[in-house]
Coordinates of C-alpha atoms in Angstrom, one line a residue:
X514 CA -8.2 4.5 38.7
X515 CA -8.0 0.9 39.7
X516 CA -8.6 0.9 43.6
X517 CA -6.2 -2.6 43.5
X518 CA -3.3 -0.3 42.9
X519 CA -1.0 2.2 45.3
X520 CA -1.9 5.7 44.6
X521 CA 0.9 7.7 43.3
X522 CA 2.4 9.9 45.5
X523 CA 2.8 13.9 44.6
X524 CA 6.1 14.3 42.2
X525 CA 7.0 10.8 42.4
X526 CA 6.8 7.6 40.7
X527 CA 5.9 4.4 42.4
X528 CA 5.8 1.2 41.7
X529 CA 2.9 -1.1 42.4
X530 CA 3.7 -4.0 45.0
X531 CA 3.3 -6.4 42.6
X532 CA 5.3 -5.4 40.2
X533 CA 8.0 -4.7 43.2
X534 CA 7.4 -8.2 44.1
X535 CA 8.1 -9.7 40.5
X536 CA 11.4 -7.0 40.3
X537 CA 12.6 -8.9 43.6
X538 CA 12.3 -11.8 42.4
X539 CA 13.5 -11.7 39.3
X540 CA 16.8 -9.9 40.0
X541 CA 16.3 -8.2 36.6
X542 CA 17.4 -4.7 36.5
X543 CA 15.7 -4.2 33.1
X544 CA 12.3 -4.8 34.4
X545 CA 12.8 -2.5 37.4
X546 CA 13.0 0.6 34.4
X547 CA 10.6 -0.8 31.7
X548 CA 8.0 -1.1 34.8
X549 CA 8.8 2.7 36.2
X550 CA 7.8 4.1 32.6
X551 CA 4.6 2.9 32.9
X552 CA 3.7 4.8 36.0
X553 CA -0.2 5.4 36.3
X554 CA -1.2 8.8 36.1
X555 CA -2.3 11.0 39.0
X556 CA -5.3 10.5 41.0
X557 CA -8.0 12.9 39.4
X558 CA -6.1 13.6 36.0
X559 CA -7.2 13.7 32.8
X560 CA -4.3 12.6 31.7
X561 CA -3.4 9.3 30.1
X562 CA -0.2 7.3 29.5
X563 CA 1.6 8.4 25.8
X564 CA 2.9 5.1 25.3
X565 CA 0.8 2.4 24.0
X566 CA 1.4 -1.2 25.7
X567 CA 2.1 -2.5 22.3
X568 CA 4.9 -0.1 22.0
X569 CA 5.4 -0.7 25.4
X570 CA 6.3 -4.2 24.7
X571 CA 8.0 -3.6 21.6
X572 CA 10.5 -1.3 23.7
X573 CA 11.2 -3.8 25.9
X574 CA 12.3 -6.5 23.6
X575 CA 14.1 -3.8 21.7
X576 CA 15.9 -3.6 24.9
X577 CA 16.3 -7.3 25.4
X578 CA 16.5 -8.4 22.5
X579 CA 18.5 -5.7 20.6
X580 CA 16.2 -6.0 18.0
X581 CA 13.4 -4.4 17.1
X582 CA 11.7 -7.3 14.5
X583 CA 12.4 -10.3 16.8
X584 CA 9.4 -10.3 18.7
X585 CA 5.6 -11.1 17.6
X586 CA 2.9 -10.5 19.6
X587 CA -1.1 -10.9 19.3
X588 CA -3.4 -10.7 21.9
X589 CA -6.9 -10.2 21.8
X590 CA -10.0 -9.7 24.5
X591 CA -11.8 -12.6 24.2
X592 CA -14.9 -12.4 27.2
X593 CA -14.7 -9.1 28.1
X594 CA -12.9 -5.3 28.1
X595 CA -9.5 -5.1 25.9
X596 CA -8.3 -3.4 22.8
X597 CA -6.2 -6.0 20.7
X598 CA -2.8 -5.6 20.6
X599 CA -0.4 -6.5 17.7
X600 CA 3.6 -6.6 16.9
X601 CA 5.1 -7.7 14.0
X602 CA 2.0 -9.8 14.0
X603 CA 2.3 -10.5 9.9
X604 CA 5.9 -12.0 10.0
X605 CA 5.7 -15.6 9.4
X606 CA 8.3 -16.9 12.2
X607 CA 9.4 -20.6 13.2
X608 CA 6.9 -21.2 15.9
X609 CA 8.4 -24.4 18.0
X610 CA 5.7 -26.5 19.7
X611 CA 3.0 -23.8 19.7
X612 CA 2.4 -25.7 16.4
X613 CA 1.4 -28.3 18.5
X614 CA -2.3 -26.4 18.8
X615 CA -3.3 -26.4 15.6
X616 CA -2.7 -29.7 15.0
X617 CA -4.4 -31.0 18.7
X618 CA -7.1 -28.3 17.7
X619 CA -7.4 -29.5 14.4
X620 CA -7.4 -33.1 15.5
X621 CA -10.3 -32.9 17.9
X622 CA -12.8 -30.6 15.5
X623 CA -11.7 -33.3 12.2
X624 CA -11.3 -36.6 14.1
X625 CA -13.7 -36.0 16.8
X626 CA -12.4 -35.9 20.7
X627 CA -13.9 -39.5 20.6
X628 CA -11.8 -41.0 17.7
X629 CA -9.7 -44.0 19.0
X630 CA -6.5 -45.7 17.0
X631 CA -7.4 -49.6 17.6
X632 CA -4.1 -52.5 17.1
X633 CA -5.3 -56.2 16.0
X634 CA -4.0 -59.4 16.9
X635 CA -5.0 -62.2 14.4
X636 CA -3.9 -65.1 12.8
X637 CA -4.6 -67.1 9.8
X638 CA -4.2 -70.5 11.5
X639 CA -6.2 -72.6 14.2
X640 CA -5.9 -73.3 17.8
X641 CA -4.6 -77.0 18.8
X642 CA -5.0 -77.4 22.4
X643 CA -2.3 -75.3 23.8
X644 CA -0.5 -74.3 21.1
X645 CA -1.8 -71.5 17.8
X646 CA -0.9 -73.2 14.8
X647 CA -0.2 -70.4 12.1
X648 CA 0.8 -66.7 11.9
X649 CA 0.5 -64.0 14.6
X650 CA -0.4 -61.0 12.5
X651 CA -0.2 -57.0 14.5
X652 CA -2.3 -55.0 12.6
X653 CA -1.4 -51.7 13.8
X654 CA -3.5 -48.5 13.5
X655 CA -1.3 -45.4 13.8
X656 CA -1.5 -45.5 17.6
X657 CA 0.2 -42.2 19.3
X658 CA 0.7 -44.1 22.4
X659 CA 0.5 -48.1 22.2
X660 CA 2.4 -48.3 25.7
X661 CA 3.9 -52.1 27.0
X662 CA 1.0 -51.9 29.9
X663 CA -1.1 -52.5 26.9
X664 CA 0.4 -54.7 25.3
X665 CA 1.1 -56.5 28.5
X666 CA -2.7 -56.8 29.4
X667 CA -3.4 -57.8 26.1
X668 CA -1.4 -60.2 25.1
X669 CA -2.2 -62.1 28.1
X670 CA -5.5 -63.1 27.5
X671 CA -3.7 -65.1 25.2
X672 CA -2.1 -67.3 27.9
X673 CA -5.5 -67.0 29.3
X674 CA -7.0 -68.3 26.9
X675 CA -4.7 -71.7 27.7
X676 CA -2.0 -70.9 24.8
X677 CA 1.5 -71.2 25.6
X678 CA 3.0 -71.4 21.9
X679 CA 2.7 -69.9 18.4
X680 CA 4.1 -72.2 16.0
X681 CA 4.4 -69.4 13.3
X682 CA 5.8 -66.1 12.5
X683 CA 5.2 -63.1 13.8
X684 CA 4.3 -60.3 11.5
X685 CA 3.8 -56.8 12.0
X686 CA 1.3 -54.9 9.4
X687 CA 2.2 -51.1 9.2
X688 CA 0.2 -50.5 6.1
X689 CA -2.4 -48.1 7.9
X690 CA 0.0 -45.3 7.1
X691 CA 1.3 -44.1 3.8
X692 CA 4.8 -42.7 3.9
X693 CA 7.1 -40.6 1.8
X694 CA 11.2 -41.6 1.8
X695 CA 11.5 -37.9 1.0
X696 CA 10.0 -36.4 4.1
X697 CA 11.7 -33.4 6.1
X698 CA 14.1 -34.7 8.3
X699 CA 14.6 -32.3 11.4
X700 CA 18.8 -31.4 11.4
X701 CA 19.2 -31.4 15.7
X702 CA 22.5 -29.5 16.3
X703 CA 22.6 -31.4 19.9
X704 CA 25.0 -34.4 20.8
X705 CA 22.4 -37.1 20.9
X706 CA 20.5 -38.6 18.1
X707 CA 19.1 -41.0 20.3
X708 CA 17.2 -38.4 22.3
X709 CA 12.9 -39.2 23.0
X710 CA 12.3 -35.4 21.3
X711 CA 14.0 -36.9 17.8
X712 CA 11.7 -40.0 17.6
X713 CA 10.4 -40.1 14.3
X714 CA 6.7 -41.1 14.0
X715 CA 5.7 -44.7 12.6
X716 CA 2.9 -46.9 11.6
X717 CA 5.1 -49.1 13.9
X718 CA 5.4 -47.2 16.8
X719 CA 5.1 -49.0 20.4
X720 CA 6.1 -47.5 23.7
X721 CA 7.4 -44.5 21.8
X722 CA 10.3 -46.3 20.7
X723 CA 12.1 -46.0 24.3
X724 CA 14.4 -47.7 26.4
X725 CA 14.5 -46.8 29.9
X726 CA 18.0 -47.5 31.5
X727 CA 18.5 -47.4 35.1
X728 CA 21.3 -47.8 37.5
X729 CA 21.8 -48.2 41.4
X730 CA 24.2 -48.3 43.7
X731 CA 23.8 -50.3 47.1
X732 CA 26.1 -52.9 49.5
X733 CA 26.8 -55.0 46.0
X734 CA 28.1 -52.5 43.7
X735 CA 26.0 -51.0 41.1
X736 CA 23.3 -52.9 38.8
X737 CA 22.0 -52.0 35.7
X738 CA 19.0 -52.7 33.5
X739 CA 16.4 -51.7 30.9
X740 CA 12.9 -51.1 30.4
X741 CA 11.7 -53.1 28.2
X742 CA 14.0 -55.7 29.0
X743 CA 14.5 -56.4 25.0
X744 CA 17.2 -59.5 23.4
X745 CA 18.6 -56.6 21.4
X746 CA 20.2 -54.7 23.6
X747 CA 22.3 -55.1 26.3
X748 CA 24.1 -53.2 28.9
X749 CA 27.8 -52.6 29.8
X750 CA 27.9 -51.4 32.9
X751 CA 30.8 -49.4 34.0
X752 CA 29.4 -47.4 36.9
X753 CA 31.6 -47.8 40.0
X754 CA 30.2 -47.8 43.3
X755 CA 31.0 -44.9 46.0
X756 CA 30.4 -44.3 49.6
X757 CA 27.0 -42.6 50.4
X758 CA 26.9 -39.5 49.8
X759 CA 25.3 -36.6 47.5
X760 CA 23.4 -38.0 44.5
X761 CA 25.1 -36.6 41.3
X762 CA 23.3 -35.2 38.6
X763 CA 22.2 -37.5 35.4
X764 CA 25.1 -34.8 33.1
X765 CA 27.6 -36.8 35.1
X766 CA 27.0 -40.3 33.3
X767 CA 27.8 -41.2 29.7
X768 CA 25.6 -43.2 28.1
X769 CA 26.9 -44.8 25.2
X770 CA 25.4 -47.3 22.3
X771 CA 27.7 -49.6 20.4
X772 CA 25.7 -51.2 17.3
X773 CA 27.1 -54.7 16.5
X774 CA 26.6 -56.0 12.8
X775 CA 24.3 -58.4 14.2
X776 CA 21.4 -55.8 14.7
X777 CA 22.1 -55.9 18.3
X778 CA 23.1 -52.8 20.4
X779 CA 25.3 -52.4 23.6
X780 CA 24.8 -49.6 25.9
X781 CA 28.0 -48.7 27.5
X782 CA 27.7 -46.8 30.7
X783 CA 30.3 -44.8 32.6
X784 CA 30.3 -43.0 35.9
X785 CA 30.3 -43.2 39.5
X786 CA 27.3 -43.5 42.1
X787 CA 27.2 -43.2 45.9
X788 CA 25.7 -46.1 47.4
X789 CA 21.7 -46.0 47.8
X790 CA 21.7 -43.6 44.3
X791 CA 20.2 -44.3 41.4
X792 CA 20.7 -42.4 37.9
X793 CA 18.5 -43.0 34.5
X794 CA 18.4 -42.2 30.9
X795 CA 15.7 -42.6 28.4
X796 CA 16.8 -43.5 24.6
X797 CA 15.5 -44.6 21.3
X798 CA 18.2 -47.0 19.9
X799 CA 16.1 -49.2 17.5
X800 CA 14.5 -48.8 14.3
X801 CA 10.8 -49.1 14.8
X802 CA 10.1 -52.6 13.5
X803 CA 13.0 -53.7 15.0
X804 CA 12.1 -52.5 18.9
X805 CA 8.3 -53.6 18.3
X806 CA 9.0 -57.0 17.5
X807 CA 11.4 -57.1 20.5
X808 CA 9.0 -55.8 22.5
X809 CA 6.0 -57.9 21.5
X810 CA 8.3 -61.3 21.6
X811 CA 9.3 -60.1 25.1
X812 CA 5.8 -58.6 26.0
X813 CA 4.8 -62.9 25.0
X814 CA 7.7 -64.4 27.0
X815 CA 6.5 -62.4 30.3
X816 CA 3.0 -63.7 29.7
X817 CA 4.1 -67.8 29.2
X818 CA 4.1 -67.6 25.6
X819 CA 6.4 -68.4 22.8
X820 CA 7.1 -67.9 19.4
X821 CA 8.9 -70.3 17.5
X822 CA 9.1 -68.3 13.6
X823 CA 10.9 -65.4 12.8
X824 CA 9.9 -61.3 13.0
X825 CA 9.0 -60.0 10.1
X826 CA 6.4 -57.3 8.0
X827 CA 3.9 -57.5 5.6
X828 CA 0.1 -57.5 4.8
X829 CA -2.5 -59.3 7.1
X830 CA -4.4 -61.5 5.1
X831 CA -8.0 -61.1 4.1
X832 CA -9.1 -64.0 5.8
X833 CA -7.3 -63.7 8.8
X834 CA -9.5 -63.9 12.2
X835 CA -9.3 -61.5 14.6
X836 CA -8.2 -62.7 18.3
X837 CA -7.4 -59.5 19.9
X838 CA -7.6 -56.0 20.0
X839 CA -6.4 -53.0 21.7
X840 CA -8.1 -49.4 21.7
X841 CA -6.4 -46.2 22.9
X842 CA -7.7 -43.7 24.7
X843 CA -9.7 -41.9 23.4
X844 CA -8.5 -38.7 21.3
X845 CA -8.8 -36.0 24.3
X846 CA -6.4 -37.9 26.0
X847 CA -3.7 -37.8 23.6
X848 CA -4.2 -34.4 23.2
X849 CA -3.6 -33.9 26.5
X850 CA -0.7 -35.9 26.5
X851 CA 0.6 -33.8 23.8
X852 CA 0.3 -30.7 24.7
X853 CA 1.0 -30.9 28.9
X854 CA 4.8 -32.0 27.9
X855 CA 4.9 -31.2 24.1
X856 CA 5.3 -34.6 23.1
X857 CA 6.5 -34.4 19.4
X858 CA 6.3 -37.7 17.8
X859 CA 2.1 -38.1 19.5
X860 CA 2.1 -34.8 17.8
X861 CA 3.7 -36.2 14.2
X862 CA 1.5 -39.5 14.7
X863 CA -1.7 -37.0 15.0
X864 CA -1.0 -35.3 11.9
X865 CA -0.3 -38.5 9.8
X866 CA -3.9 -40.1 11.0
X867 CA -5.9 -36.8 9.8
X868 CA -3.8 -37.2 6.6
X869 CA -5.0 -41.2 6.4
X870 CA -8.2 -41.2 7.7
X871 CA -8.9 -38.0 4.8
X872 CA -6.5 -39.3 2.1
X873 CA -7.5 -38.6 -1.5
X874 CA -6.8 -41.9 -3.7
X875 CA -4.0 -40.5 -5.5
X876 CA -2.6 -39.2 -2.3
X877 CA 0.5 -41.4 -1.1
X878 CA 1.7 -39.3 1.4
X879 CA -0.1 -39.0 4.7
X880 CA 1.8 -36.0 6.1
X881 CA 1.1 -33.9 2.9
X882 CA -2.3 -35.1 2.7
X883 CA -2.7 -34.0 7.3
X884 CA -1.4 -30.9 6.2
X885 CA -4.0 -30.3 2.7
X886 CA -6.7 -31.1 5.0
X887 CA -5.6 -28.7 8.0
X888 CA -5.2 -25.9 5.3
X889 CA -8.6 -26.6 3.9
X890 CA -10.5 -26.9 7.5
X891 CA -8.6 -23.2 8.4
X892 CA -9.8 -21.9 4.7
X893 CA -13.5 -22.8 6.0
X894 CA -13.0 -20.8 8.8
X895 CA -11.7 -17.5 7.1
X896 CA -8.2 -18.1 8.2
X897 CA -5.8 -17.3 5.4
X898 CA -3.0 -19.7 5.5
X899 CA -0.4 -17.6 3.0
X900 CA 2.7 -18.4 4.4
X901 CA 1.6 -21.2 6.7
X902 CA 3.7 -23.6 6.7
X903 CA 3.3 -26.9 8.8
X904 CA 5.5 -29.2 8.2
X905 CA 5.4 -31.9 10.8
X906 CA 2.7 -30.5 13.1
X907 CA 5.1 -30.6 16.3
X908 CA 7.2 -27.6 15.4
X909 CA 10.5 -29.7 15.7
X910 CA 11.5 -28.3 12.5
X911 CA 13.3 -25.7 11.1
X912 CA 10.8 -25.1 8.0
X913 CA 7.9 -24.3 10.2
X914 CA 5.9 -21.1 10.0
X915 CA 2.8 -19.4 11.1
X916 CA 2.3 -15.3 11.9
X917 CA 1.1 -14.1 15.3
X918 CA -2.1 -13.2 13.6
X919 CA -2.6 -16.6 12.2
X920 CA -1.9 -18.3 15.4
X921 CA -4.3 -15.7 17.4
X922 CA -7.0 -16.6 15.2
X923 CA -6.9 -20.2 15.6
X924 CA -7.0 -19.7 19.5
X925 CA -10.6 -17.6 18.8
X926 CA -11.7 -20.2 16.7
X927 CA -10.8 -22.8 19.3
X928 CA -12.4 -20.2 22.2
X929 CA -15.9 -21.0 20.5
X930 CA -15.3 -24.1 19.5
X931 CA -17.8 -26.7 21.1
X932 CA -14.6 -28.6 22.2
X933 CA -12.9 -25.9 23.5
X934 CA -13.1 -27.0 27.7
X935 CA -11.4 -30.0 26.2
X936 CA -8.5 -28.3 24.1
X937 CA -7.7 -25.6 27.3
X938 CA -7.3 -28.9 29.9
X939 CA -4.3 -30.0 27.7
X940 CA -2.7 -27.1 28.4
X941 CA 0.2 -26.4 30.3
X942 CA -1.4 -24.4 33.6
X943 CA 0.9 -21.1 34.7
X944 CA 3.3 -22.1 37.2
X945 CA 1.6 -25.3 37.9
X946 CA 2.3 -28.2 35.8
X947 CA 3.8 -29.2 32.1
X948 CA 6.2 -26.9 30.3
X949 CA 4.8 -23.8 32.7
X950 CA 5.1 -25.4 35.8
X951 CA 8.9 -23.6 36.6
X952 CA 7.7 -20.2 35.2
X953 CA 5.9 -16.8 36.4
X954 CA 6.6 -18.5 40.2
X955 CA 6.0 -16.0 43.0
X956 CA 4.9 -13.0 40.7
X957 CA 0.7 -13.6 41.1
X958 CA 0.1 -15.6 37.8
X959 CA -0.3 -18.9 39.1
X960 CA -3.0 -20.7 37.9
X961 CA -4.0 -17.5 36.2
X962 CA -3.5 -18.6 32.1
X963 CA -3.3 -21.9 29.8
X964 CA 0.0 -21.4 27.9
X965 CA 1.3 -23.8 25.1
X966 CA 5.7 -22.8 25.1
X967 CA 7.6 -23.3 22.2
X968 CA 11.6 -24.2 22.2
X969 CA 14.1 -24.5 19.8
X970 CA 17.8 -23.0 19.0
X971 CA 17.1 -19.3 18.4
X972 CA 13.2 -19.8 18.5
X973 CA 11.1 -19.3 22.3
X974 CA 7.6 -19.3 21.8
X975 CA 3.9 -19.0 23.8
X976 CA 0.4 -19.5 22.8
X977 CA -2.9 -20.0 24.9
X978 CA -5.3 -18.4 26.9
X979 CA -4.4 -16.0 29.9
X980 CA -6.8 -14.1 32.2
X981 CA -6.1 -10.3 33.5
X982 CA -7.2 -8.7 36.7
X983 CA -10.6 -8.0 35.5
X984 CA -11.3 -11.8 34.9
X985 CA -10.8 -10.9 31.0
X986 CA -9.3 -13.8 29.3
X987 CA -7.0 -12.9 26.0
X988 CA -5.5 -15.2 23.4
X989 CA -2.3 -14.5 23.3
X990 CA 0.8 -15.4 21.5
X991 CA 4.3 -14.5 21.2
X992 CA 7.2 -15.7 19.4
X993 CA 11.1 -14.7 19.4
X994 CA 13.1 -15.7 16.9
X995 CA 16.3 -14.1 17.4
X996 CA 20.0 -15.2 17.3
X997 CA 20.6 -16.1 20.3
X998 CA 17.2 -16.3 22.0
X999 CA 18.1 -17.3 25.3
X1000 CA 16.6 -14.3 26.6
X1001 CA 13.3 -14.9 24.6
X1002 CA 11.5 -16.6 27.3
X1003 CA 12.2 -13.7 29.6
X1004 CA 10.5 -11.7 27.2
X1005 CA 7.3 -13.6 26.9
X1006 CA 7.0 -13.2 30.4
X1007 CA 7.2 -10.0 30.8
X1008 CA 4.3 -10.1 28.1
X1009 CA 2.7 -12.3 29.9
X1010 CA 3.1 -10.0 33.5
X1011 CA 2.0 -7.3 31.3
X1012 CA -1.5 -7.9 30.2
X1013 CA -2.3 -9.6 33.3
X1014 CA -1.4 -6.6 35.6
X1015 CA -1.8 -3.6 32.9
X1016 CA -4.4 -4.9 30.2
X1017 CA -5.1 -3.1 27.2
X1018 CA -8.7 -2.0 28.0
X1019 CA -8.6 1.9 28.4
X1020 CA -10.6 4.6 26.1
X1021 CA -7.6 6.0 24.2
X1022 CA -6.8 4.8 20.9
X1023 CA -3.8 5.2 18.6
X1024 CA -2.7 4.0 16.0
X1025 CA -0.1 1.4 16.2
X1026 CA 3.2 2.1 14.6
X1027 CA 4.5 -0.9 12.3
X1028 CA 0.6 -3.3 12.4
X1029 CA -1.8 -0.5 11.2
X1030 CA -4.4 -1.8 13.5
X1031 CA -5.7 0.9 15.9
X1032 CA -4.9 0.3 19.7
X1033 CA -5.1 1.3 23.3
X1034 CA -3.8 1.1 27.1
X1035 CA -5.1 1.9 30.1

C-alpha cells in the first residue's frame, strides 16, 4: 500500500486528504460518493478493489451524465507502470479543438518545425527619386499570423529607403492557396457572426482579420477608437460617461456594425462607463481582401507613404522585382500559438499549407488535399483512420470525428516523435496557463499534465499528456458528447483527478465490459 496515503481505519472508510481537499473545493456532492467507493483496501489484505477504474469512470459519468455512451476515454502508460484503460474508446465523436493536435502534430512531422510562410512586396516599375513609379504587388504565402507589427516594420524600410509615393495600384496576390466555394461552412448557433473564433482562413489573411475597439471614460466624456485605425470603418459612439465607480463587465456594452452600400462599416456602440473605465471588443467586420488592403494603405500612411491607384487582386507578374519580404516565425511558434489558446483560423491556415505545399496537379482544393495527406502520413504509421473525419483541422465544425483510440494513438506517436519537446510546450499547462489555466486549481494537479480542451455546444473535450503520483506520464483523452454537456468538463476532470491520484497500475486484470481490452486498478 502506498505509504502517501492515510491508512484505513478498522470498519471504516476514509477518504484520502487529497481527495478531501478536491471534495471541499469543489462543493460537488457527487464526488464526495464516487471517491468513498473507491476506498483502498485494508492494510495487510489480500484483497483488491472489484471495480475496475474504467468502470469506475464509466459510473461516474453514468451518474453525471445520465448516460452511459456519452463519454470516451483512452489512456495509456506511456514511461512507466499502468494498464491502459478504455471507454467507448471505438465511437467516432465530434472532438472540438482536440483536433487541433493532429493537425499541429501533423504540421511539424510534414512541414518541419522550421518551415516559415514568407509575404513579398514587389513591383514591376522603377524608382524615381522619391516616388515608385508602377505597381505595388503583396504576394502573400498562407501566413497563420502576418500581424500589423510586421507589416509596420516592414513597410517602413520603404520610407527608409527615401520613398514617400507609389504612383500605382496596389495589388494583393492570394494565389498561393487553392480554394473550393463549396467548403464546410461551420453553422455557429451564437448571436455574433463577427466573433475572432468564426474567422474563416484566407490566402489573404492579415492581423487575423480583427478590429480591436476600445472605449474610455475620463474628465471629457468617453472616446472611442480602433485598432487598426482603417478608412472603412468608423465608430458611433454612444457610451455615456458616469461618475467613478465599479468597472462593468464587457456583457454590458452592445457593439453593433451597420454596413453602408459603400463597402464601409459603422460600429455603433451603446452603454455606460464610470469615469477612468475602459471596455473593449475584438471583431472581424471585413471580408479579407477588403481589411488587408485597408490595412496595408493605412500600415503605408503611418510610415510617410502614399498610394495614389486603387486596391485591387490579381497575379504578380513574372518579371516583377522583389523589394521586400516578410518571414514568420518559424513553424513551432505557430504551433504554440495554436494550441496555448486554440486559435482556430492558425489552425485552418495550417491545414490548407500542408494541403498546398503537397498538392497533387489535379488537386484544386487545398483543404481536401491537407486532409489526403494527414490520412496518408497516419496510414504510414499504422493508424487506421475509418471514420476519421477532419474537416477543417480546428474542430470548429460539426462534421468532425475521431475515436478515443485514434486520438490516443496519435499522442504515442507524437510521445516518440523526435519533435515531441516541441509539440508538449504548445500545450495548455494544468492550472497554469491557456485553456487550463482556470481548471484542477487547489486540487494538487498544477503543473502536473499538458492538456489540449475541446469546446463546443453539446461537445467538451481533453487530449494531452498527464503525469500520476509515480512520475508515470499517460496519454489521455476524453470526450463528452452529450445533450447538454455542460457538465462534461466536470467529468474530464474528475478523469483527470483520477489517474493522477489512483492510476491504473495494479496486478489484477479483468476484462473490461463494453472495449474487450483486458484492464486493471490498483
Amino acid at each position: 500500500m502506498d505509504s502517501r496515503l492515510p491508512r484505513r481505519r478498522y470498519g471504516q472508510t476514509r477518504v484520502p486528504q487529497s481527495i478531501r481537499r478536491f471534495i471541499r473545493s469543489t462543493g460537488t456532492a457527487a464526488l464526495v460518493a464516487a471517491f468513498a467507493t473507491t476506498a483502498l483496501a485494508a492494510p495487510g489484505s489480500d484483497a483488491i478493489p472489484t471495480r475496475l477504474w474504467s468502470k469506475e469512470v464509466r459510473d461516474y459519468a453514468t451518474k453525471s451524465l445520465h448516460s452511459d455512451e456519452a463519454l470516451s476515454v483512452a489512456a495509456v502508460p506511456l514511461n512507466g507502470p499502468g494498464i491502459e484503460q478504455y471507454v467507448n474508446a471505438d465511437e467516432p465523436r465530434s472532438p472540438g479543438s482536440i483536433m487541433k493536435l493532429v493537425t499541429t502534430y501533423a504540421a511539424l512531422e510534414i512541414l518541419g518545425p522550421t518551415h516559415r510562410w514568407d509575404t513579398d512586396f514587389l513591383t514591376d516599375g522603377k524608382m524615381v527619386g522619391d516616388t515608385l513609379t508602377g505597381n505595388l504587388y503583396v504576394r502573400f504565402g498562407g501566413d497563420p499570423k502576418l500581424t500589423i507589427e510586421r507589416l509596420w516594420s516592414t513597410l517602413h524600410e520603404l520610407h527608409d529607403m527615401g520613398i514617400t509615393k507609389i504612383d500605382g495600384h496596389l495589388v494583393l496576390d492570394g494565389s498561393y492557396f487553392r480554394l473550393s466555394d463549396n467548403g464546410p461552412q461551420f453553422d455557429d448557433n451564437g448571436d455574433n457572426p463577427y466573433a475572432p473564433f468564426l474567422v474563416e482562413p484566407s490566402a489573404y489573411l492579415t492581423n487575423l482579420n480583427l478590429l480591436h475597439f476600445q472605449v474610455r471614460a475620463d474628465e471629457r466624456g468617453t472616446q472611442a477608437w480602433s485598432t487598426p485605425k482603417l478608412e472603412d470603418v468608423r465608430i458611433d459612439n454612444r457610451v455615456t460617461s458616469a461618475p467613478e465607480g465599479p468597472c462593468p463587465g464587457r456583457h454590458q456594452f452592445d457593439w453593433t456594425p451597420v454596413f453602408g452600400d459603400n463597402m464601409q462599416v459603422t460600429v455603433r456602440v451603446t452603454g455606460s462607463l464610470p469615469s477612468g473605465c475602459r471596455t473593449t471588443t475584438y471583431l472581424s467586420l471585413l471580408p479579407h481582401e477588403q481589411y488587408t488592403a485597408s490595412l496595408i494603405r493605412s500600415v503605408l500612411a503611418d510610415t510617410g507613404v502614399t498610394i495614389t491607384g486603387a486596391s485591387m487582386t490579381g497575379m504578380t507578374p513574372e518579371d516583377a522585382r522583389l523589394i521586400l519580404k516578410t518571414s514568420s516565425p518559424d513553424l513551432v511558434t505557430m504551433v504554440r500559438d495554436i494550441n496555448k489558446w486554440s486559435s482556430n483560423v492558425m489552425a485552418r491556415q495550417m491545414l490548407l499549407t500542408i494541403g498546398a505545399e503537397n498538392r497533387k496537379d489535379d488537386e484544386q482544393d487545398d483543404r481536401v488535399a491537407g486532409i489526403r495527406v494527414i490520412h496518408d502520413w497516419l496510414e504510414d504509421k499504422g493508424i487506421k483512420t475509418q471514420g476519421l473525419v477532419i474537416d477543417n483541422g480546428a474542430g470548429l465544425s460539426r462534421h468532425g470525428r475521431i475515436t478515443a483510440r485514434q486520438e490516443v494513438q496519435i499522442l504515442q506517436h507524437a510521445w516518440n516523435s523526435p519533435y515531441a519537446a516541441d509539440l508538449m510546450t504548445s500545450m495548455p499547462i494544468i492550472a497554469m496557463d491557456g485553456t487550463m489555466a482556470r481548471r484542477l486549481r487547489n486540487t494538487g494537479l498544477v503543473g502536473e499534465g499538458r492538456i489540449k480542451t475541446g469546446f463546443l455546444e453539446n461537445v467538451r473535450s481533453i487530449a494531452g499528456f498527464a503525469r500520476d503520483e509515480n512520475n508515470t506520464t499517460w496519454a489521455i483523452v476524453g470526450m463528452v458528447n452529450n445533450d447538454p454537456a455542460w457538465n462534461g468538463q466536470a467529468v474530464l476532470d474528475r478523469v483527470l483527478y483520477s489517474l493522477h491520484y489512483r492510476p491504473p497500475t495494479g496486478t489484477a486484470i479483468s476484462q473490461a465490459s463494453s472495449d474487450n481490452v483486458n484492464t486493471a486498478i490498483q
